[in-house]
Tab-separated table of C-alpha atoms and ligand atoms in Angstrom:
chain	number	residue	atom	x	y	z
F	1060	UNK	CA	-37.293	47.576	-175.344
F	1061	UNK	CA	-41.181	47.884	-175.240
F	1062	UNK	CA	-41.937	46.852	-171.525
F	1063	UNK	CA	-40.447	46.142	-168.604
F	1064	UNK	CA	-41.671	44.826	-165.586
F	1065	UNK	CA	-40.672	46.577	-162.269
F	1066	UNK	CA	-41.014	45.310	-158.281
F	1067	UNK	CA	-41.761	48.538	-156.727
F	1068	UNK	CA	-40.867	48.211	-152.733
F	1069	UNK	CA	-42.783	48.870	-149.734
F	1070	UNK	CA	-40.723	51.855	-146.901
F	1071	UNK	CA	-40.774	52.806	-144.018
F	1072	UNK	CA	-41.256	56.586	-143.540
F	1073	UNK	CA	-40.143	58.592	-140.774
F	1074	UNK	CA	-38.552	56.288	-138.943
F	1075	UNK	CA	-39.493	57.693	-135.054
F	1076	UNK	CA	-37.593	60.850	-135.426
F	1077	UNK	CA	-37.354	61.736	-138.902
F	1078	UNK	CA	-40.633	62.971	-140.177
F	1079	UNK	CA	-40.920	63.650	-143.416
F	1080	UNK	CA	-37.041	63.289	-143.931
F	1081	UNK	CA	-36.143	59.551	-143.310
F	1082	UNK	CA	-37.440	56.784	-144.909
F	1083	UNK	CA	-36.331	53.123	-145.843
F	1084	UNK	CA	-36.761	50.577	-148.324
F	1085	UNK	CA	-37.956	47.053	-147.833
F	1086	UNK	CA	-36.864	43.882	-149.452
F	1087	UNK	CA	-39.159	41.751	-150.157
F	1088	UNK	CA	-42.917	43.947	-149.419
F	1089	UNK	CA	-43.888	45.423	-152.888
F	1090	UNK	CA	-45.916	45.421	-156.103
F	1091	UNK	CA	-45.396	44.760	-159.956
F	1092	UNK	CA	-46.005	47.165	-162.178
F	1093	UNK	CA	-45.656	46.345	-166.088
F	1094	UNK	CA	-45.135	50.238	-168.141
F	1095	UNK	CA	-45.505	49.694	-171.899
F	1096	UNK	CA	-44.546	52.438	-174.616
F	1097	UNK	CA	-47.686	53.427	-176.385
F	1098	UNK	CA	-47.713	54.891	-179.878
F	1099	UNK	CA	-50.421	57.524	-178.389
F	1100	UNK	CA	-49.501	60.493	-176.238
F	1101	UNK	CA	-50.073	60.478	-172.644
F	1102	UNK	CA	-50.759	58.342	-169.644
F	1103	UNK	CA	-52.886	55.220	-169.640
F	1104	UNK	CA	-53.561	53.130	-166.591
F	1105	UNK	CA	-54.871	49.640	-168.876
F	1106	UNK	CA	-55.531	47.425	-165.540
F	1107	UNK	CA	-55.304	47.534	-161.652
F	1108	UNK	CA	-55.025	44.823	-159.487
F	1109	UNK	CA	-55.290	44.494	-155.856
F	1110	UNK	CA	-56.610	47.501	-154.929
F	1111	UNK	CA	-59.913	49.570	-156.279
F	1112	UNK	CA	-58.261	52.961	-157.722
F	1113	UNK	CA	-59.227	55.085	-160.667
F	1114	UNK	CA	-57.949	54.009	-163.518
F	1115	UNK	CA	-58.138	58.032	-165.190
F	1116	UNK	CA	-54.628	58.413	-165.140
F	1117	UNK	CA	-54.916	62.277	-163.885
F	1118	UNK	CA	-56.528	60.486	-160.474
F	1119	UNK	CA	-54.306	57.886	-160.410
F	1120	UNK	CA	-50.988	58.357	-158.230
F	1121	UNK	CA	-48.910	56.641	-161.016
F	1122	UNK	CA	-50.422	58.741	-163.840
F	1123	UNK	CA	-49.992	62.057	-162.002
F	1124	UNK	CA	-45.940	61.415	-161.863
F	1125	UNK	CA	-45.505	59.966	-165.153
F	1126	UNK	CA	-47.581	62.724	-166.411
F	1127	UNK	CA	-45.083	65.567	-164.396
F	1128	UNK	CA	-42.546	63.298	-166.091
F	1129	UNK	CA	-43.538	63.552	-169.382
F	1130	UNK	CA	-44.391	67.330	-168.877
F	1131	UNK	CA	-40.657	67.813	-168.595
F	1132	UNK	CA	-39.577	65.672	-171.191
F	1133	UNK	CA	-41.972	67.466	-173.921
F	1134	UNK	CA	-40.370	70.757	-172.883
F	1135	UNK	CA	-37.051	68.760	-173.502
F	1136	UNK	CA	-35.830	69.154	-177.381
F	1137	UNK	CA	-33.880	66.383	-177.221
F	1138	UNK	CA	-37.359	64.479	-177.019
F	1139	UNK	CA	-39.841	63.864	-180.250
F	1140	UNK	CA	-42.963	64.566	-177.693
F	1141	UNK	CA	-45.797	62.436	-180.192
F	1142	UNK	CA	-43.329	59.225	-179.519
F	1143	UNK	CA	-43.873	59.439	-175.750
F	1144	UNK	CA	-46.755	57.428	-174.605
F	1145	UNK	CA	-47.242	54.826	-171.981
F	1146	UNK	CA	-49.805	52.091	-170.808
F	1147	UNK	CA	-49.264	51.550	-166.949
F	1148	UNK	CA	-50.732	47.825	-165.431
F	1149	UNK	CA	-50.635	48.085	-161.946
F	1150	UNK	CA	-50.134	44.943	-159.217
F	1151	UNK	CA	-50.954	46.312	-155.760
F	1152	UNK	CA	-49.786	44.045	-152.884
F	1153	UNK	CA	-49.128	46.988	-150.617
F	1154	UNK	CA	-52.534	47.972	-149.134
F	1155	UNK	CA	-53.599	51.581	-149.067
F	1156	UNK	CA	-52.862	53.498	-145.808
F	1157	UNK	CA	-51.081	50.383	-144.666
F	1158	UNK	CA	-47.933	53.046	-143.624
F	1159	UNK	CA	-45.875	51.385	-145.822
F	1160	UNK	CA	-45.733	53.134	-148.964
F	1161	UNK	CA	-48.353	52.123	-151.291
F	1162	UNK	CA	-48.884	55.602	-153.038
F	1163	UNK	CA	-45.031	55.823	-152.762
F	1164	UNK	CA	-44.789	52.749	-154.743
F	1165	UNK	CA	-46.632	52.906	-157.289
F	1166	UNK	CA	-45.713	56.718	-158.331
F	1167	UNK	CA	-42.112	55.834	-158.418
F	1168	UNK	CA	-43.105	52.708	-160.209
F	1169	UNK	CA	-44.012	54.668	-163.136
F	1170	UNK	CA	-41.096	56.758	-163.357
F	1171	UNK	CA	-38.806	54.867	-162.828
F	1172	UNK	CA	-40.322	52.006	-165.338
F	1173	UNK	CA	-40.857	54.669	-168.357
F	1174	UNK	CA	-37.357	56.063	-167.557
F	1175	UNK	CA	-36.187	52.884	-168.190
F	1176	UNK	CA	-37.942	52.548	-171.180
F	1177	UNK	CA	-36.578	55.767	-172.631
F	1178	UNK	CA	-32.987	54.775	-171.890
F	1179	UNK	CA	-32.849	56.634	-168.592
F	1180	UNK	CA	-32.886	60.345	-169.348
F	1181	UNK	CA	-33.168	60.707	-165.659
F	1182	UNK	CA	-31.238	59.993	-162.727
F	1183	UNK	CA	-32.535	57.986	-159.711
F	1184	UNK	CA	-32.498	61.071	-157.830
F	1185	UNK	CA	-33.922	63.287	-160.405
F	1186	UNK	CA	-37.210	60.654	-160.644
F	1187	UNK	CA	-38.047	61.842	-157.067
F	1188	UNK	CA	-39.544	65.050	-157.763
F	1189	UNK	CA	-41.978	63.615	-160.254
F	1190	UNK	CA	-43.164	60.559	-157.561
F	1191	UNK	CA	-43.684	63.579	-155.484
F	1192	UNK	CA	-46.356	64.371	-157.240
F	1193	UNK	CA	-48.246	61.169	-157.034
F	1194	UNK	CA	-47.642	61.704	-153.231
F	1195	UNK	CA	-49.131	65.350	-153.457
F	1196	UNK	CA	-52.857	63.547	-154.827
F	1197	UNK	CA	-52.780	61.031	-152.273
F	1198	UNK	CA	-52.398	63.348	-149.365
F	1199	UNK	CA	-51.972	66.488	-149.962
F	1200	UNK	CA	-48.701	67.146	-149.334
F	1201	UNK	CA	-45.407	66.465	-151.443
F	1202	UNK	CA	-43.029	64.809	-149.350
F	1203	UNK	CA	-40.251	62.520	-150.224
F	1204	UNK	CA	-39.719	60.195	-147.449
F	1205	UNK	CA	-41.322	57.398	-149.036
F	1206	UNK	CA	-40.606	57.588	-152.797
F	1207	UNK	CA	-36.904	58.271	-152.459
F	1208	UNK	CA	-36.185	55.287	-150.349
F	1209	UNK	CA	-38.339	53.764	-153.156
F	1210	UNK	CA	-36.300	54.701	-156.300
F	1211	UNK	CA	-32.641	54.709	-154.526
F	1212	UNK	CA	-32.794	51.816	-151.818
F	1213	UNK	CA	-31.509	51.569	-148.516
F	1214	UNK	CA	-31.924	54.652	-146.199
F	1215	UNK	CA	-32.854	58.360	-147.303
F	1216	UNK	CA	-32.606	61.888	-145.366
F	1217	UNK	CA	-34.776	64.668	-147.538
F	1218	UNK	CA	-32.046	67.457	-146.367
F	1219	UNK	CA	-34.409	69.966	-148.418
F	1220	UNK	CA	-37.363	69.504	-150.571
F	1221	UNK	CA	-37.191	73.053	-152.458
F	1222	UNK	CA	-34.613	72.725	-154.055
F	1223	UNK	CA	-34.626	68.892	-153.466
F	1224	UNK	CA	-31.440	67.717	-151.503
F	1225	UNK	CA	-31.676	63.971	-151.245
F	1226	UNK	CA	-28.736	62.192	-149.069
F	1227	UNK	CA	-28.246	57.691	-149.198
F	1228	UNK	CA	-27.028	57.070	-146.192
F	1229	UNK	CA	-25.033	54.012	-145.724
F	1230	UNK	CA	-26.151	51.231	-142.957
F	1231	UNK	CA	-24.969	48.101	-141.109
F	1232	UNK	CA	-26.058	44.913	-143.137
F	1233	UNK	CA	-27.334	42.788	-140.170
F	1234	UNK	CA	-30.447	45.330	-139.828
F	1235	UNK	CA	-33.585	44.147	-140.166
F	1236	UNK	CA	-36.978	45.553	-140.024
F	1237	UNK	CA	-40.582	43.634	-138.412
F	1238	UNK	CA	-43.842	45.659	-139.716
F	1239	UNK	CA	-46.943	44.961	-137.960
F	1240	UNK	CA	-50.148	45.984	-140.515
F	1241	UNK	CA	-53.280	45.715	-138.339
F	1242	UNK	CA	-55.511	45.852	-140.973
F	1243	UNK	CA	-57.387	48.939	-140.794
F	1244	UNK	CA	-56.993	51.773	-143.265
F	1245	UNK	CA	-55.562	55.194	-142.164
F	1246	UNK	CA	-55.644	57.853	-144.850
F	1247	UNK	CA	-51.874	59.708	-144.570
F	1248	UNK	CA	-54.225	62.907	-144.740
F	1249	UNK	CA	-56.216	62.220	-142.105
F	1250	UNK	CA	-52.747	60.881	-139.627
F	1251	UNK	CA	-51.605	64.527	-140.726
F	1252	UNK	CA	-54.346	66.533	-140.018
F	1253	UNK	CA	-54.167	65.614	-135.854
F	1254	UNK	CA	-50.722	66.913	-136.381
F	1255	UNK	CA	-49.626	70.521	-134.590
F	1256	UNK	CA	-48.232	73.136	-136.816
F	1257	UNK	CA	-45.776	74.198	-134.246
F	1258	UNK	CA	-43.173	72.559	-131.872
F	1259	UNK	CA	-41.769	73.326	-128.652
F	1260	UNK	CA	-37.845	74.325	-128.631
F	1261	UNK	CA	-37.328	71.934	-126.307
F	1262	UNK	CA	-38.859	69.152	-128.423
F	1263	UNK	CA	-37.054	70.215	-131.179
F	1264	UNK	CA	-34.027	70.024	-129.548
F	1265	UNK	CA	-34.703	66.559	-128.606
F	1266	UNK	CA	-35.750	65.489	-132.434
F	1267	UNK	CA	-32.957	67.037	-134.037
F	1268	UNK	CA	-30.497	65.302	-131.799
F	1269	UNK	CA	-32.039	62.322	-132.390
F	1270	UNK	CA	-32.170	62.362	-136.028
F	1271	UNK	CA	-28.343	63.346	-136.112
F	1272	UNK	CA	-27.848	60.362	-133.878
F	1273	UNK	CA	-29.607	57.724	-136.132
F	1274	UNK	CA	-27.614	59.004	-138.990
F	1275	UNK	CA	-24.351	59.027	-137.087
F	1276	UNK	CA	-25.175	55.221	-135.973
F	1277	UNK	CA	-25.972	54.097	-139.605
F	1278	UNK	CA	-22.783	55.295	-140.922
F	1279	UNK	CA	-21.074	53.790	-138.178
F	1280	UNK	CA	-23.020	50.697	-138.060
F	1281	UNK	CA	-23.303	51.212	-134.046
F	1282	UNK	CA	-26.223	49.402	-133.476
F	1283	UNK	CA	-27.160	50.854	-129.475
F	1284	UNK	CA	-26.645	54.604	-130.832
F	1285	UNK	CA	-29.037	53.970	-133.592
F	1286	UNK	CA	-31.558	52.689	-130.735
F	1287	UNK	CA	-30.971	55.201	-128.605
F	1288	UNK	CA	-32.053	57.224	-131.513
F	1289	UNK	CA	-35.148	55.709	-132.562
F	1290	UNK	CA	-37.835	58.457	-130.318
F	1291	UNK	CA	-40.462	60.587	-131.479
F	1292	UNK	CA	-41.366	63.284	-129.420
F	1293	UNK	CA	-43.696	65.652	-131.835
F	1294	UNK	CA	-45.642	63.034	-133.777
F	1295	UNK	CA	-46.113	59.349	-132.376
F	1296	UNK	CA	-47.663	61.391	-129.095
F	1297	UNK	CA	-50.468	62.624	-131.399
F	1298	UNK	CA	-50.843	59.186	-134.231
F	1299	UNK	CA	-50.130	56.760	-131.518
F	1300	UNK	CA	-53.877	57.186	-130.172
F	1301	UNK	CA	-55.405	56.082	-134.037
F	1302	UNK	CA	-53.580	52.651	-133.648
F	1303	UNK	CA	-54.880	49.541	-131.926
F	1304	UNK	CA	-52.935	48.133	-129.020
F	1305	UNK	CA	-49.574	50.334	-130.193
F	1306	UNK	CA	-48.023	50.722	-126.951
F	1307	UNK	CA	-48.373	46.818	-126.344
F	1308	UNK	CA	-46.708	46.100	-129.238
F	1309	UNK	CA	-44.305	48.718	-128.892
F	1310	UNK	CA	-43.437	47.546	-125.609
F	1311	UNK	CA	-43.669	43.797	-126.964
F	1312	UNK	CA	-40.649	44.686	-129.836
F	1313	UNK	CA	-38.752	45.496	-127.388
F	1314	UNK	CA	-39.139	42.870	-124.873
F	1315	UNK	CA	-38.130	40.608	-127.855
F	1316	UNK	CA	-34.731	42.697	-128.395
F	1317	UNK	CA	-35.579	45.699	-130.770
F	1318	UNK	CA	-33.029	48.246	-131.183
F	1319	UNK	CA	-36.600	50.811	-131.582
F	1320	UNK	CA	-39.786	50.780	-132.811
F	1321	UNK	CA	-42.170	53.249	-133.742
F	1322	UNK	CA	-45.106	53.994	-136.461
F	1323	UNK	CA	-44.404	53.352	-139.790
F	1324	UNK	CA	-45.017	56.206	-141.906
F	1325	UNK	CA	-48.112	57.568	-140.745
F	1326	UNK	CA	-49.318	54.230	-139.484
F	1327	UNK	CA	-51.528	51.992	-138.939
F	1328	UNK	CA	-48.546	49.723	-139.478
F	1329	UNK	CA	-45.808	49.504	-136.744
F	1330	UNK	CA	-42.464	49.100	-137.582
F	1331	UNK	CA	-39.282	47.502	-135.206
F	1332	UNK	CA	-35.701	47.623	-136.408
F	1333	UNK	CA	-33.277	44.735	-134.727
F	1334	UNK	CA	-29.950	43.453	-135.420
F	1335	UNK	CA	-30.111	40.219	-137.715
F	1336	UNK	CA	-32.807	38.466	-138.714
F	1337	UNK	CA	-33.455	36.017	-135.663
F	1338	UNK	CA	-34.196	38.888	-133.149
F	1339	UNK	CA	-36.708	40.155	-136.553
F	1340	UNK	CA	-38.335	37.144	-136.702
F	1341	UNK	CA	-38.757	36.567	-132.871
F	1342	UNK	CA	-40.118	40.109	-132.582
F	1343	UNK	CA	-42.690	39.344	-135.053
F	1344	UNK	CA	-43.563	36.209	-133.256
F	1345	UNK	CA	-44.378	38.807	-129.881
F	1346	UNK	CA	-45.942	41.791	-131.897
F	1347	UNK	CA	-48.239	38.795	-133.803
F	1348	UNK	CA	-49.137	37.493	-130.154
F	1349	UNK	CA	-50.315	40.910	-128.975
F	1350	UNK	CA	-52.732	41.033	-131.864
F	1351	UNK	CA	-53.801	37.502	-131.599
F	1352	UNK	CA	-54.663	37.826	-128.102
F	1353	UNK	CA	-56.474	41.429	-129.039
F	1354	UNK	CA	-58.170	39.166	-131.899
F	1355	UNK	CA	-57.065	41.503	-134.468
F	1356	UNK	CA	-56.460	40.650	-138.073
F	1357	UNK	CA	-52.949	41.784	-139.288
F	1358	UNK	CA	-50.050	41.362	-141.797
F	1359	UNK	CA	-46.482	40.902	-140.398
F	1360	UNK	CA	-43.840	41.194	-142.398
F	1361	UNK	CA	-39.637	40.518	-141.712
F	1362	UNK	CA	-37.615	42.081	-143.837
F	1363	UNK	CA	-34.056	42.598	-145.007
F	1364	UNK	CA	-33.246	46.794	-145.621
F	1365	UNK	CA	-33.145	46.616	-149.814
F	1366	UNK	CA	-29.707	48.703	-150.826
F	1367	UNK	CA	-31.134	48.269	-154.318
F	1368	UNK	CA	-34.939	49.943	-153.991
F	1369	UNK	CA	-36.940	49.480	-157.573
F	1370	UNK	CA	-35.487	47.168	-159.832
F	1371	UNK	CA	-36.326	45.736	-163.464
F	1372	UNK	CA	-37.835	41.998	-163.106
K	2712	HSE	N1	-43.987	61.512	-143.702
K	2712	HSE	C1	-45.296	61.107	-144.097
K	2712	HSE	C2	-46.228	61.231	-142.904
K	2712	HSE	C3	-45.241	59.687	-144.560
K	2712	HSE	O1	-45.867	60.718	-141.837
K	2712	HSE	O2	-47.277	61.831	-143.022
K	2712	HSE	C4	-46.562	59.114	-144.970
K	2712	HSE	O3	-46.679	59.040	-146.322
C-alpha cells in the first residue's frame, strides 16, 4: 500500500466542564486527507484545499506531527530511516477557528494516515502525542482534547498529559450533538489568552464535580445526570463575551430540549448535546432561527457521536 485516503473528523473540545480534558468526535463534519509514501525523506504538503495554509511542512499543522512522528521512528532501529517519506494532500472542510477541530484534524490526519501506511507501528493512543504537536503550532499550547477524540472516536478524558493518560469513555447511542458555526474566525490563542491563570476553590469544586458527573452519566447512559453536568463555571464566563448572540442560542437549545449546551472548543461554534436525533435536528431548527433573525451567516451541523474517529476511505 502506497496511499490511503483518510476522513479526518471534526470534535468537540471541552465539552462545558472539561477544559482541556474532554473532547468528542463527530460523524459526519470532517476533511480528506490523501498521505502518499515518498521515496525522499521528510514531510511534503503537495496541495491544500479549502483553506489558505502554508504548504512548508515545518508551518503546516500536519507536517509538524508527521515530522515528531518520523523523528521517533528514525531513532527506531527497526526502521530503514531513507525509506520514510511522505507527500500529504490536504481537503479542509472544517474551517479554521470554527471550534471544531480543524488543526486537530488535520495533525491526526497525518499520523494516523502514514501509520497506516507503515503497517501501524503505532497505537491509536500512541499517535496522540505526535498530533499534539500540530496543536502546539496552532496555538501554542499542546493539549489533547481535540486530537484524541480525533484518532480514537467517541468520547475522551486527557487524565494527564505528561506522561499522557488518555481514557475512551463509553456513551449512550441515542446522543446527538447540534453545532452552531457563526462564521467568524476565533484564533484558539487568542480564546486562551482572556483566560485566568488561577481558579477559585469554590469553582473548582463545582468543575470537578461536574466533570465526574458527565463521566458517571456516559457510562451509565443517564441522560438528565449528563445534563445536569454540562456547566462551565471558569471558562464560558470569560469566551462567552467573543461570541455573537451565545446566550440566545444557548437559551434557544434548550428551549428545544437540550440535555446542555455550551462553546465548542474554544468557540465561535456552539455546541448542544440531546437525546436522539429529532430533539438534534429541532434544536438546530431554533439555534438557526436565532441567527437568522440576528442576520448572521452560519453553518449548523447535526451529528451522530462517531465511536470510530479517523478511518481509511
Ligand atoms: N481545550 C482547547 C481550548 C480546545 O479550549 O482552548 C481548543 O483547541
Amino acid at each position: 500500500m502506497n496511499e490511503v485516503k483518510v476522513f479526518c473528523p471534526a470534535t468537540i473540545a471541552n465539552l462545558s466542564c472539561g477544559f482541556d480534558v474532554l473532547g468528542l468526535c463527530l460523524d459526519n463534519v470532517g476533511d480528506e486527507m490523501i498521505v502518499r509514501k515518498s521515496a525522499e525523506k521528510g514531510v511534503r504538503i503537495t496541495k491544500i484545499e479549502g483553506a489558505n495554509l502554508p504548504l512548508e511542512a515545518e508551518k503546516n499543522v500536519a507536517g509538524v506531527a508527521l515530522l515528531a512522528m518520523l523523528e521517533e521512528l528514525e531513532s527506531n532501529a527497526d526502521f530503514d530511516p531513507i525509506a520514510i517519506g511522505f507527500e500529504i494532500e490536504i481537503y479542509k472542510h472544517i474551517k479554521a477557528g470554527s471550534g471544531i477541530g480543524s488543526s486537530a484534524a488535520s495533525s491526526a490526519g497525518a499520523v494516523f494516515g502514514a501509520n497506516e501506511l507503515l503497517g501501524n507501528p503505532f497505537s491509536r493512543k500512541e499517535l496522540v502525542k505526535f498530533a499534539m504537536q500540530g496543536e502546539k503550532l496552532a496555538s501554542g499550547n499542546a493539549h489533547a482534547d481535540n486530537v484524541a477524540p480525533a484518532l480514537l472516536g467517541g468520547f475522551t478524558l486527557v487524565r494527564s498529559s505528561n506522561p499522557l493518560d488518555i481514557i475512551k469513555i463509553d456513551s449512550p447511542n441515542e446522543l446527538f450533538a447540534t453545532v452552531i458555526h457563526p462564521q467568524i474566525e476565533l484564533k484558539t490563542s487568542d480564546a486562551r489568552s482572556v483566560l485566568k491563570q488561577t481558579v477559585s476553590l469554590k469553582s473548582a469544586i463545582t468543575q470537578w464535580g461536574n466533570v465526574g458527573g458527565l463521566v458517571a452519566g456516559l457510562y451509565t447512559q443517564d441522560y438528565d445526570l449528563i445534563g445536569r453536568s454540562l456547566h462551565d463555571e471558569i471558562v464560558e464566563p470569560l469566551r462567552s463575551v467573543l461570541i455573537p448572540g451565545f446566550d440566545l442560542i444557548k437559551q434557544s437549545a434548550y428551549e428545544n430540549g437540550a440535555l446542555g449546551s455550551g462553546i465548542s472548543g474554544s468557540g465561535p461554534s456552539i455546541f448542544a448535546l440531546s437525546r436522539g436525533k429529532e430533539t438534534a435536528e429541532k434544536i438546530a431548527k431554533g439555534m438557526s432561527a436565532v441567527y437568522d433573525k440576528m442576520n448572521l451567516p452560519y453553518e449548523i451541523h447535526v451529528c451522530k457521536v462517531n465511536d470510530t474517529g479517523m478511518k481509511v476511505i
